[in-house]
Tab-separated table of C-alpha atoms and ligand atoms in Angstrom:
chain	number	residue	atom	x	y	z
A	240	MET	CA	26.781	-8.952	14.798
A	241	LYS	CA	29.006	-9.354	11.818
A	242	VAL	CA	27.210	-7.809	8.874
A	243	ALA	CA	27.952	-7.718	5.098
A	244	VAL	CA	26.510	-4.838	3.149
A	245	PHE	CA	26.306	-5.159	-0.627
A	246	GLY	CA	26.251	-1.789	-2.545
A	247	LEU	CA	27.929	1.260	-1.144
A	248	GLY	CA	25.669	3.897	-2.493
A	249	TYR	CA	23.324	6.198	-0.649
A	250	VAL	CA	21.497	3.416	1.152
A	251	GLY	CA	24.319	0.971	1.554
A	252	PHE	CA	26.974	3.369	2.755
A	253	THR	CA	24.595	4.917	5.183
A	254	THR	CA	23.648	1.378	6.447
A	255	LEU	CA	27.349	0.513	6.722
A	256	CYS	CA	28.215	3.577	8.856
A	257	CYS	CA	25.098	3.417	11.088
A	258	LEU	CA	25.570	-0.291	11.830
A	259	ALA	CA	29.275	0.318	12.703
A	260	HIS	CA	28.156	3.242	14.907
A	261	GLN	CA	25.873	0.758	16.737
A	262	GLY	CA	28.855	-1.499	17.454
A	263	HIS	CA	28.471	-4.060	14.668
A	264	GLU	CA	31.440	-5.281	12.598
A	265	VAL	CA	30.518	-4.281	9.068
A	266	LEU	CA	31.978	-5.477	5.723
A	267	GLY	CA	31.036	-3.352	2.682
A	268	PHE	CA	31.055	-4.819	-0.862
A	269	ASP	CA	30.804	-2.926	-4.086
A	270	VAL	CA	31.691	-3.720	-7.691
A	271	ASN	CA	33.157	-0.230	-7.948
A	272	ALA	CA	36.811	-0.525	-6.888
A	273	ARG	CA	37.175	3.191	-6.544
A	274	LYS	CA	34.421	3.421	-3.990
A	275	VAL	CA	35.925	0.471	-2.040
A	276	ALA	CA	39.319	1.994	-1.999
A	277	GLY	CA	37.861	5.319	-0.923
A	278	VAL	CA	35.921	3.797	1.934
A	279	ASN	CA	38.997	1.934	3.171
A	280	SER	CA	40.967	5.175	3.155
A	281	GLY	CA	38.350	7.179	4.918
A	282	ILE	CA	36.736	8.907	1.883
A	283	ALA	CA	32.939	8.718	1.948
A	284	PRO	CA	31.522	7.885	-1.509
A	285	ILE	CA	28.520	10.188	-0.915
A	286	ILE	CA	27.891	13.553	0.672
A	287	GLU	CA	25.668	12.993	3.656
A	288	PRO	CA	25.748	14.873	6.951
A	289	GLY	CA	27.447	12.842	9.727
A	290	LEU	CA	28.627	9.940	7.571
A	291	GLY	CA	32.229	11.214	7.103
A	292	GLU	CA	32.887	11.232	10.858
A	293	MET	CA	31.143	7.936	11.360
A	294	LEU	CA	33.280	6.325	8.665
A	295	LEU	CA	36.555	7.565	10.275
A	296	ARG	CA	35.509	6.315	13.687
A	297	GLY	CA	34.384	2.973	12.199
A	298	LEU	CA	37.767	2.506	10.507
A	299	ALA	CA	39.659	3.536	13.624
A	300	ASP	CA	37.716	1.035	15.713
A	301	HIS	CA	38.279	-1.693	13.016
A	302	ARG	CA	34.517	-2.079	12.576
A	303	ILE	CA	34.443	-1.006	8.916
A	304	SER	CA	36.262	-2.570	5.977
A	305	ALA	CA	35.297	-2.704	2.301
A	306	PHE	CA	35.933	-5.107	-0.498
A	307	VAL	CA	35.222	-5.858	-4.180
A	308	ASP	CA	35.486	-9.665	-4.004
A	309	VAL	CA	33.403	-11.760	-1.715
A	310	GLU	CA	35.589	-14.851	-1.593
A	311	ASP	CA	35.080	-16.565	1.785
A	312	LYS	CA	34.175	-13.447	3.700
A	313	LEU	CA	30.478	-14.482	4.218
A	314	GLU	CA	31.556	-17.553	6.098
A	315	ASP	CA	31.173	-16.051	9.587
A	316	CYS	CA	28.779	-13.253	8.854
A	317	ASP	CA	25.430	-13.170	10.609
A	318	VAL	CA	23.562	-11.061	8.146
A	319	ALA	CA	24.001	-9.805	4.533
A	320	ILE	CA	22.174	-6.669	3.515
A	321	VAL	CA	21.506	-5.932	-0.175
A	322	CYS	CA	21.398	-2.262	-1.084
A	323	VAL	CA	22.253	-2.315	-4.763
A	324	GLY	CA	20.533	-0.035	-7.251
A	325	THR	CA	17.300	-0.776	-9.152
A	326	PRO	CA	17.336	1.952	-11.829
A	327	SER	CA	14.688	2.426	-14.426
A	328	GLY	CA	14.804	0.202	-17.503
A	329	PRO	CA	13.828	1.377	-20.963
A	330	ASP	CA	10.133	0.460	-20.397
A	331	GLY	CA	10.009	2.083	-17.053
A	332	ALA	CA	10.186	-1.088	-15.065
A	333	HIS	CA	12.962	-1.524	-12.508
A	334	ASP	CA	16.104	-3.041	-13.981
A	335	LEU	CA	16.689	-5.895	-11.624
A	336	GLY	CA	20.055	-6.770	-13.133
A	337	PHE	CA	22.131	-5.653	-10.068
A	338	VAL	CA	19.768	-7.425	-7.696
A	339	THR	CA	20.081	-10.582	-9.744
A	340	GLU	CA	23.875	-10.453	-9.982
A	341	VAL	CA	24.365	-9.731	-6.274
A	342	SER	CA	22.049	-12.559	-5.406
A	343	LYS	CA	23.968	-15.005	-7.561
A	344	GLU	CA	27.203	-13.718	-6.007
A	345	ILE	CA	25.935	-14.249	-2.491
A	346	ALA	CA	24.531	-17.679	-3.235
A	347	LEU	CA	27.721	-18.737	-4.916
A	348	HIS	CA	29.755	-17.839	-1.869
A	349	LEU	CA	27.653	-19.440	0.838
A	350	GLY	CA	30.428	-21.947	1.255
A	351	ASN	CA	30.576	-25.067	3.325
A	352	GLY	CA	32.090	-23.439	6.374
A	353	ARG	CA	28.749	-22.207	7.567
A	354	THR	CA	26.858	-24.041	10.227
A	355	LYS	CA	23.835	-21.684	10.461
A	356	PRO	CA	21.834	-20.057	7.744
A	357	LEU	CA	22.875	-16.615	6.506
A	358	SER	CA	20.032	-14.055	6.769
A	359	VAL	CA	20.060	-12.057	3.536
A	360	VAL	CA	18.058	-8.862	3.907
A	361	TYR	CA	17.073	-7.025	0.743
A	362	ARG	CA	16.573	-3.256	1.063
A	363	SER	CA	16.632	-2.300	-2.604
A	364	THR	CA	13.199	-1.282	-3.927
A	365	VAL	CA	11.747	-4.177	-5.973
A	366	ARG	CA	8.378	-4.841	-7.413
A	367	PRO	CA	5.913	-7.181	-5.531
A	368	GLY	CA	6.758	-10.782	-6.360
A	369	THR	CA	10.449	-10.251	-6.759
A	370	MET	CA	11.525	-12.044	-3.612
A	371	GLU	CA	9.287	-15.055	-4.336
A	372	GLY	CA	9.589	-15.124	-8.167
A	373	LEU	CA	13.221	-14.026	-8.758
A	374	ILE	CA	15.397	-14.051	-5.593
A	375	ALA	CA	14.203	-17.194	-3.842
A	376	PRO	CA	14.608	-19.292	-7.113
A	377	ILE	CA	18.167	-17.973	-7.520
A	378	PHE	CA	19.122	-19.217	-4.071
A	379	ALA	CA	17.136	-22.402	-4.532
A	380	GLY	CA	19.106	-23.082	-7.767
A	381	PHE	CA	22.561	-22.400	-6.278
A	382	LEU	CA	21.870	-24.099	-2.948
A	383	ALA	CA	19.898	-27.079	-4.150
A	384	ASP	CA	22.256	-29.463	-2.317
A	385	LYS	CA	22.477	-27.183	0.761
A	386	PRO	CA	18.914	-26.450	1.820
A	387	GLY	CA	18.562	-24.206	4.825
A	388	ARG	CA	21.777	-22.330	4.116
A	389	VAL	CA	19.931	-19.052	3.615
A	390	GLU	CA	17.022	-17.144	5.161
A	391	LEU	CA	15.607	-14.389	2.898
A	392	LEU	CA	14.112	-11.202	4.200
A	393	TYR	CA	12.786	-8.049	2.643
A	394	CYS	CA	12.845	-4.746	4.477
A	395	PRO	CA	12.202	-1.588	2.414
A	396	GLU	CA	14.392	1.382	3.359
A	397	PHE	CA	12.656	4.697	4.134
A	398	LEU	CA	15.622	7.050	4.526
A	399	ARG	CA	15.815	10.342	2.662
A	400	GLU	CA	18.980	11.747	1.256
A	401	SER	CA	20.349	14.704	3.302
A	402	SER	CA	18.778	13.403	6.510
A	403	ALA	CA	19.749	9.762	5.951
A	404	VAL	CA	21.511	9.120	9.350
A	405	ASN	CA	18.571	10.582	11.343
A	406	ASP	CA	16.101	8.636	9.194
A	407	TYR	CA	18.133	5.431	9.603
A	408	PHE	CA	17.930	5.592	13.365
A	409	ARG	CA	14.406	7.076	13.531
A	410	PRO	CA	12.530	5.629	10.523
A	411	PRO	CA	8.832	6.343	10.067
A	412	LYS	CA	8.237	2.624	10.382
A	413	VAL	CA	10.017	-0.680	10.163
A	414	VAL	CA	8.558	-3.174	7.676
A	415	ILE	CA	9.836	-6.725	7.785
A	416	GLY	CA	8.847	-9.025	4.943
A	417	THR	CA	9.382	-12.767	5.390
A	418	SER	CA	8.401	-15.726	3.261
A	419	ASP	CA	5.612	-16.837	5.655
A	420	GLY	CA	4.854	-13.477	7.271
A	421	GLU	CA	6.196	-14.654	10.633
A	422	PRO	CA	8.643	-12.621	12.779
A	423	ASN	CA	12.388	-13.297	12.398
A	424	PRO	CA	14.834	-13.027	15.340
A	425	VAL	CA	17.844	-12.084	13.347
A	426	ILE	CA	16.243	-9.029	11.875
A	427	GLU	CA	14.754	-8.088	15.264
A	428	GLU	CA	18.279	-8.038	16.676
A	429	LEU	CA	19.541	-6.026	13.697
A	430	PHE	CA	16.780	-3.469	14.093
A	431	ALA	CA	16.878	-3.459	17.892
A	432	GLY	CA	16.835	0.139	19.213
A	433	LEU	CA	15.037	1.558	16.258
A	434	GLU	CA	12.039	3.273	17.755
A	435	ALA	CA	9.222	2.949	15.120
A	436	PRO	CA	6.048	1.153	14.516
A	437	ARG	CA	6.893	-2.436	13.380
A	438	PHE	CA	5.087	-4.497	10.774
A	439	VAL	CA	5.876	-8.079	9.986
A	440	THR	CA	4.266	-9.285	6.842
A	441	ARG	CA	4.754	-11.494	3.777
A	442	PHE	CA	7.287	-10.455	1.065
A	443	ALA	CA	4.609	-9.051	-1.382
A	444	GLU	CA	3.078	-6.515	1.079
A	445	ALA	CA	6.531	-5.413	2.215
A	446	GLU	CA	7.626	-4.926	-1.368
A	447	MET	CA	4.395	-3.024	-2.231
A	448	THR	CA	4.889	-0.696	0.768
A	449	LYS	CA	7.687	1.242	-0.836
A	450	PHE	CA	5.754	1.820	-4.106
A	451	VAL	CA	2.703	3.027	-2.182
A	452	ASP	CA	4.907	5.465	-0.173
A	453	ASN	CA	6.830	6.849	-3.051
A	454	SER	CA	3.834	7.298	-5.437
A	455	TRP	CA	1.812	8.853	-2.589
A	456	HIS	CA	4.665	11.341	-1.902
A	457	ALA	CA	4.879	12.100	-5.696
A	458	MET	CA	1.052	12.512	-5.776
A	459	LYS	CA	1.106	14.932	-2.835
A	460	VAL	CA	3.693	17.097	-4.515
A	461	ALA	CA	1.857	16.939	-7.879
A	462	PHE	CA	-1.515	17.718	-6.306
A	463	ALA	CA	-0.072	20.612	-4.284
A	464	ASN	CA	1.487	22.045	-7.407
A	465	GLU	CA	-1.692	21.688	-9.442
A	466	ILE	CA	-3.580	23.561	-6.733
A	467	GLY	CA	-0.795	26.151	-6.677
A	468	ARG	CA	-1.040	26.665	-10.464
A	469	ILE	CA	-4.794	27.006	-10.371
A	470	SER	CA	-4.626	29.429	-7.383
A	471	LEU	CA	-2.104	31.596	-9.139
A	472	GLN	CA	-4.303	31.728	-12.300
A	473	LEU	CA	-7.314	32.731	-10.167
A	474	ASP	CA	-5.355	35.355	-8.194
A	475	VAL	CA	-5.666	33.268	-5.018
A	476	ASP	CA	-2.723	33.119	-2.602
A	477	PRO	CA	-1.380	29.506	-2.738
A	478	SER	CA	0.446	29.770	0.517
A	479	LYS	CA	-2.639	30.922	2.405
A	480	VAL	CA	-4.694	28.046	0.840
A	481	HIS	CA	-1.911	25.674	1.822
A	482	GLU	CA	-1.851	26.906	5.362
A	483	ILE	CA	-5.633	26.343	5.663
A	484	PHE	CA	-5.535	23.010	3.999
A	485	VAL	CA	-2.754	21.390	6.149
A	486	SER	CA	-4.335	22.800	9.405
A	487	ASP	CA	-7.214	20.348	8.905
A	488	THR	CA	-5.848	17.171	10.421
A	489	LYS	CA	-9.214	15.578	10.783
A	490	LEU	CA	-10.102	15.095	7.100
A	491	ASN	CA	-7.152	16.421	5.026
A	492	ILE	CA	-3.841	15.386	6.563
A	493	SER	CA	-5.208	12.233	8.171
A	494	PRO	CA	-5.827	8.549	7.375
A	495	TYR	CA	-9.403	9.364	6.254
A	496	TYR	CA	-10.297	8.665	2.622
A	497	LEU	CA	-7.207	6.470	2.148
A	498	ARG	CA	-8.439	2.944	2.673
A	499	PRO	CA	-9.065	0.909	-0.552
A	500	GLY	CA	-12.802	0.263	-0.629
A	501	GLY	CA	-15.809	1.962	-2.190
A	502	ALA	CA	-15.804	4.600	-4.922
A	503	PHE	CA	-16.362	8.219	-3.868
A	504	GLY	CA	-19.854	9.512	-4.315
A	505	GLY	CA	-22.575	11.545	-2.650
A	506	SER	CA	-23.927	14.966	-3.399
A	507	CYS	CA	-20.649	16.912	-2.925
A	508	LEU	CA	-17.491	15.179	-4.041
A	509	PRO	CA	-18.301	14.344	-7.700
A	510	LYS	CA	-20.177	17.640	-8.187
A	511	ASP	CA	-17.287	19.754	-6.814
A	512	VAL	CA	-14.569	17.821	-8.530
A	513	ARG	CA	-16.367	18.313	-11.860
A	514	ALA	CA	-16.696	22.018	-11.128
A	515	LEU	CA	-12.933	22.255	-10.352
A	516	GLN	CA	-12.190	20.462	-13.666
A	517	ASN	CA	-14.324	23.113	-15.317
A	518	ILE	CA	-12.361	25.913	-13.607
A	519	VAL	CA	-9.104	24.209	-14.714
A	520	ALA	CA	-10.241	24.162	-18.306
A	521	ASP	CA	-11.755	27.646	-18.046
A	522	CYS	CA	-8.547	29.321	-16.856
A	523	GLY	CA	-6.313	27.258	-19.137
A	524	VAL	CA	-4.326	25.394	-16.495
A	525	ASN	CA	-2.884	21.961	-17.242
A	526	ALA	CA	-3.906	19.807	-14.258
A	527	PRO	CA	-3.817	16.220	-15.406
A	528	LEU	CA	-4.107	14.819	-11.921
A	529	ILE	CA	-7.299	16.676	-11.005
A	530	ASP	CA	-8.628	16.042	-14.542
A	531	SER	CA	-8.285	12.244	-13.945
A	532	LEU	CA	-10.246	11.944	-10.737
A	533	ILE	CA	-13.707	11.262	-12.155
A	534	ARG	CA	-12.206	8.827	-14.686
A	535	SER	CA	-10.354	7.012	-11.930
A	536	ASN	CA	-13.526	6.724	-9.888
A	537	ASP	CA	-15.466	5.375	-12.838
A	538	ALA	CA	-12.763	2.795	-13.398
A	539	HIS	CA	-13.148	1.804	-9.724
A	540	LYS	CA	-16.939	1.460	-9.970
A	541	TYR	CA	-16.453	-0.955	-12.903
A	542	CYS	CA	-13.878	-2.953	-10.883
A	543	LEU	CA	-16.313	-3.121	-7.981
A	544	PHE	CA	-19.086	-4.442	-10.241
A	545	GLN	CA	-16.721	-7.099	-11.528
A	546	LEU	CA	-15.710	-8.069	-7.969
A	547	ALA	CA	-19.301	-8.212	-6.782
A	548	THR	CA	-20.505	-10.431	-9.552
A	549	LYS	CA	-17.416	-12.716	-9.772
A	550	GLY	CA	-18.595	-16.253	-10.342
A	551	LEU	CA	-22.312	-15.394	-10.412
A	552	LYS	CA	-24.441	-16.984	-13.096
A	553	PRO	CA	-26.864	-14.849	-15.099
A	554	GLY	CA	-30.295	-14.540	-13.359
A	555	ALA	CA	-28.701	-15.117	-9.942
A	556	SER	CA	-30.373	-13.487	-6.926
A	557	VAL	CA	-28.486	-10.648	-5.298
A	558	LEU	CA	-29.002	-8.614	-2.210
A	559	LEU	CA	-27.368	-5.215	-2.239
A	560	ALA	CA	-26.976	-4.161	1.381
A	561	GLY	CA	-26.695	-0.339	1.188
A	562	LEU	CA	-27.981	1.947	-1.580
A	563	ALA	CA	-27.000	5.415	-0.281
A	564	PHE	CA	-23.355	6.413	-0.578
A	565	LYS	CA	-23.117	5.798	3.257
A	566	ALA	CA	-25.161	4.245	5.916
A	567	GLY	CA	-27.566	6.402	7.839
A	568	THR	CA	-28.493	8.845	5.071
A	569	ASP	CA	-31.196	8.677	2.508
A	570	ASP	CA	-29.215	10.926	0.136
A	571	LEU	CA	-29.060	8.899	-3.129
A	572	ARG	CA	-27.500	11.662	-5.248
A	573	GLU	CA	-24.502	10.310	-7.075
A	574	SER	CA	-24.288	7.232	-4.865
A	575	PRO	CA	-21.913	4.705	-6.442
A	576	ASN	CA	-24.381	2.075	-5.259
A	577	ILE	CA	-27.039	3.452	-7.601
A	578	ASP	CA	-24.571	2.869	-10.423
A	579	LEU	CA	-23.858	-0.679	-9.094
A	580	ALA	CA	-27.603	-1.411	-8.835
A	581	ARG	CA	-28.084	-0.245	-12.488
A	582	SER	CA	-25.237	-2.494	-13.630
A	583	LEU	CA	-26.685	-5.485	-11.770
A	584	LEU	CA	-30.078	-4.906	-13.332
A	585	ARG	CA	-28.563	-4.431	-16.794
A	586	GLU	CA	-26.850	-7.795	-16.445
A	587	ARG	CA	-30.276	-9.321	-15.445
A	588	TYR	CA	-29.460	-10.341	-11.908
A	589	ARG	CA	-32.525	-10.613	-9.619
A	590	LEU	CA	-31.890	-7.679	-7.387
A	591	SER	CA	-33.169	-6.891	-3.885
A	592	ILE	CA	-31.935	-3.850	-2.025
A	593	PHE	CA	-31.708	-3.368	1.729
A	594	ASP	CA	-31.243	0.131	3.120
A	595	PRO	CA	-33.199	1.057	6.181
A	596	ALA	CA	-32.570	4.800	5.670
A	597	ILE	CA	-34.400	4.766	2.376
A	598	ASP	CA	-38.212	5.061	2.312
A	599	ALA	CA	-39.398	5.436	-1.285
A	600	GLY	CA	-42.455	7.318	-0.044
A	601	LYS	CA	-40.459	9.930	1.872
A	602	LEU	CA	-37.839	11.032	-0.671
A	603	VAL	CA	-38.391	14.560	-1.905
A	604	GLY	CA	-36.767	17.266	-4.109
A	605	ALA	CA	-33.463	16.714	-5.894
A	606	ASN	CA	-32.937	13.486	-4.111
A	607	LEU	CA	-36.193	12.055	-5.345
A	608	GLY	CA	-35.529	13.381	-8.884
A	609	TYR	CA	-32.092	11.696	-8.898
A	610	ALA	CA	-33.509	8.418	-7.738
A	611	TRP	CA	-36.294	8.546	-10.297
A	612	SER	CA	-33.885	9.437	-13.086
A	613	TRP	CA	-31.266	6.854	-12.330
A	614	LEU	CA	-33.064	3.941	-10.735
A	615	PRO	CA	-36.768	4.479	-11.235
A	616	GLN	CA	-37.745	0.987	-9.976
A	617	PHE	CA	-35.836	1.415	-6.710
A	618	GLY	CA	-39.044	1.364	-4.599
A	619	THR	CA	-40.032	-2.064	-5.768
A	620	LEU	CA	-36.535	-3.490	-5.116
A	621	LEU	CA	-36.337	-2.468	-1.520
A	622	VAL	CA	-36.824	-5.224	1.052
A	623	SER	CA	-37.199	-4.969	4.867
A	624	LYS	CA	-34.603	-6.218	7.353
A	625	LYS	CA	-36.775	-9.277	8.048
A	626	GLN	CA	-37.220	-10.113	4.376
A	627	ALA	CA	-33.453	-9.603	3.753
A	628	GLU	CA	-32.527	-11.878	6.664
A	629	ALA	CA	-34.944	-14.697	5.878
A	630	ARG	CA	-33.859	-15.463	2.372
A	631	ARG	CA	-30.844	-17.235	0.906
A	632	TYR	CA	-29.346	-15.138	-1.893
A	633	ASP	CA	-26.785	-16.261	-4.493
A	634	ARG	CA	-24.741	-13.217	-3.504
A	635	VAL	CA	-24.932	-10.610	-0.769
A	636	ILE	CA	-23.012	-7.449	-1.560
A	637	PHE	CA	-22.046	-5.268	1.370
A	638	ALA	CA	-21.945	-1.784	-0.101
A	639	ASN	CA	-22.026	0.352	3.039
A	640	ARG	CA	-22.193	-0.143	6.811
A	641	THR	CA	-25.966	-0.778	6.471
A	642	ALA	CA	-24.989	-4.406	6.121
A	643	GLY	CA	-23.840	-4.395	9.726
A	644	MET	CA	-27.507	-4.253	10.781
A	645	LEU	CA	-28.244	-7.603	9.116
A	646	SER	CA	-28.124	-10.916	10.890
A	647	PHE	CA	-28.706	-13.729	8.395
A	648	SER	CA	-30.590	-16.843	9.303
A	649	LYS	CA	-29.178	-18.678	6.266
A	650	ALA	CA	-25.551	-19.035	5.045
A	651	GLN	CA	-24.731	-16.483	2.442
A	652	SER	CA	-22.033	-15.867	-0.117
A	653	VAL	CA	-20.907	-12.426	0.831
A	654	ILE	CA	-18.628	-9.868	-0.856
A	655	ASP	CA	-17.624	-6.851	1.127
A	656	LEU	CA	-16.781	-4.102	-1.395
A	657	ASN	CA	-15.499	-1.840	1.384
A	658	ALA	CA	-12.666	-4.316	2.185
A	659	LEU	CA	-11.721	-4.591	-1.489
A	660	SER	CA	-10.219	-8.026	-1.146
A	661	ASP	CA	-10.974	-11.500	-2.373
A	662	ARG	CA	-10.614	-12.590	1.186
A	663	ALA	CA	-13.880	-10.688	1.938
A	664	ASN	CA	-15.751	-13.113	-0.235
A	665	ARG	CA	-16.912	-15.722	2.226
A	666	LEU	CA	-19.627	-18.015	3.280
A	667	LEU	CA	-21.531	-16.408	6.169
A	668	ALA	CA	-22.339	-18.822	8.881
A	669	PRO	CA	-25.927	-18.102	10.209
A	670	SER	CA	-24.661	-17.501	13.760
A	671	ALA	CA	-21.556	-15.549	12.859
A	672	SER	CA	-21.064	-12.189	14.395
A	673	ARG	CA	-21.110	-9.707	11.535
A	674	GLU	CA	-19.993	-6.351	12.673
A	675	GLU	CA	-16.435	-5.167	13.404
A	676	PRO	CA	-16.439	-2.306	15.822
A	677	ALA	CA	-16.242	1.000	13.953
A	678	GLN	CA	-12.883	2.734	13.963
A	679	PRO	CA	-12.966	6.206	15.506
A	680	GLY	CA	-14.597	8.601	13.143
A	681	ASP	CA	-15.704	5.888	10.709
A	682	ALA	CA	-19.196	7.273	10.586
A	683	ASP	CA	-17.792	10.417	8.962
A	684	LEU	CA	-16.497	8.478	6.004
A	685	PRO	CA	-18.545	8.370	2.834
A	686	PHE	CA	-17.485	4.731	2.501
A	687	ASP	CA	-15.998	3.174	5.556
A	688	VAL	CA	-14.383	-0.149	5.682
A	689	MET	CA	-16.479	-2.849	7.193
A	690	ARG	CA	-14.283	-5.934	7.380
A	691	ALA	CA	-15.349	-9.258	5.993
A	692	VAL	CA	-17.568	-11.499	7.874
A	693	ALA	CA	-15.545	-13.934	9.958
B	938	LIG	N1	18.645	6.823	-2.399
B	938	LIG	C1	17.659	6.818	-1.542
B	938	LIG	O1	17.285	7.784	-0.951
B	938	LIG	C2	16.862	5.547	-1.346
B	938	LIG	C3	15.984	5.478	-0.245
B	938	LIG	C4	15.239	4.277	-0.107
B	938	LIG	C5	15.480	3.245	-0.900
B	938	LIG	N2	16.326	3.274	-2.013
B	938	LIG	C6	16.489	2.138	-2.861
B	938	LIG	O2	17.632	1.483	-2.444
B	938	LIG	C7	18.373	0.948	-3.509
B	938	LIG	C8	19.722	1.501	-3.601
B	938	LIG	O3	19.680	2.920	-3.882
B	938	LIG	P1	20.913	3.865	-3.771
B	938	LIG	O4	20.479	5.257	-4.078
B	938	LIG	O5	21.795	3.578	-2.577
B	938	LIG	O6	21.749	3.307	-5.089
B	938	LIG	P2	23.224	3.795	-5.641
B	938	LIG	O7	23.176	3.708	-7.082
B	938	LIG	O8	23.669	5.033	-4.942
B	938	LIG	O9	24.083	2.550	-4.989
B	938	LIG	C9	24.044	1.344	-5.482
B	938	LIG	C10	25.474	0.690	-5.341
B	938	LIG	O10	25.407	-0.679	-5.662
B	938	LIG	C11	26.561	-1.085	-6.204
B	938	LIG	N3	26.421	-2.325	-6.907
B	938	LIG	C12	25.838	-2.701	-8.092
B	938	LIG	N4	25.940	-4.002	-8.313
B	938	LIG	C13	26.591	-4.558	-7.252
B	938	LIG	C14	26.987	-5.842	-6.953
B	938	LIG	N5	26.731	-6.895	-7.705
B	938	LIG	N6	27.621	-6.107	-5.779
B	938	LIG	C15	28.018	-5.033	-4.954
B	938	LIG	N7	27.584	-3.718	-5.267
B	938	LIG	C16	26.904	-3.515	-6.382
B	938	LIG	C17	26.864	0.092	-7.197
B	938	LIG	O11	28.246	0.140	-7.643
B	938	LIG	C18	26.535	1.260	-6.307
B	938	LIG	O12	27.638	1.793	-5.590
B	938	LIG	C19	17.499	1.245	-4.771
B	938	LIG	O13	16.669	0.197	-5.026
B	938	LIG	C20	16.710	2.437	-4.342
B	938	LIG	O14	15.467	2.566	-5.042
B	938	LIG	C21	17.014	4.429	-2.184
């Protein structure tokens, strides 16, 4: 392929060299004339293992050349890859000035000599909505009289500096964002040979991916360091704690507890997080991340209540399917669903609750005390499976996997809080199959995702 790469920084120069190494002819463009001159004379603009040699080989094989001006050089290119910077603006938002400028530049130079569309692949990190709301309109404006001249793609880049070449050829994943979420043959050809899980999605999800990754990585570092600071203060060996923590690949270093869905709850997590917050305060450590966990969970509970009652009129009938923090237990202590039931009652919805694990007459001890303190009327709200299935409710709220046991005889407006998506809010056909097979280990989750009813 003949490929144009815009921006010869860490991402762009790595891309240029790696594509040339794969046998493509690559044209690099940068507004910085010094970088361009350096590349053409074999001087790498960045320090990155392997790239110096790849550049010299690419130049010798006439596969690499660099330019400041675009002119008519896009005429016979198959792909353009945009790798310009998106630095922080004064308010923290990405400054999209370089992305805007380079888009105009490409659009302007998509001359009349082309017979097929140019695939323009953006790799710069941009906020969700940028491709659709900023980039596409730029091209639409410039190419109003030449529709079909361009095909836009968004593929976030996952390479890390100092291991960029290795990461380019062995990325953790390949994410391909297209306007309709459908696969694209040009990008498949460009990424052929990269062995990695592949995801084809709409622009917005692809754009979001990079933010999730980077904030997750930042959170891991910040969390590890908060634990380290607390450990040091308590005369605990942080490296031993770390060794034990990362050895647990079932619950700790695993996909568990990472799906957007229910709030955390139950008899252990809130209690022990509060106790750790107390330790933090007690030993004078500044640990803002750990300090924010309960507040974050409370914010989420409020959001779930809003989702669950969206569009409901006051006095509407509601079935809450699942009262305990997970299906199959009668432990009501600190169940987020108790909070939800309280909010529903406070807002005067006519509430029924289905949870086969809960028998009001059999609760004892602290569990009974909690239920009586926080939802004293819970016994009168409970309905049997038969009662729940027979009635038509204004809203059925799936709050834990308990809902999978129900098979409604009447169509229901359902919201699945575990799926945390408006798409979960559906009309349930009486005959529809309701339960998605559990994923391995789902039963261990305090709140497992039960997908929306088909
Ligand atoms: N650096 C990384 O490790 C990394 C990893 C993944 C993703 N990213 C993302 O990739 C993007 C690029 O990052 P980077 O570190 O390579 O940036 P960088 O600042 O090193 O390089 C950007 C280059 O773009 C050039 N440029 C600016 N406007 C231009 C234009 N109109 N035409 C041509 N060239 C132009 C600049 O002169 C510069 O050389 C950013 O959005 C970044 O967030 C970076």
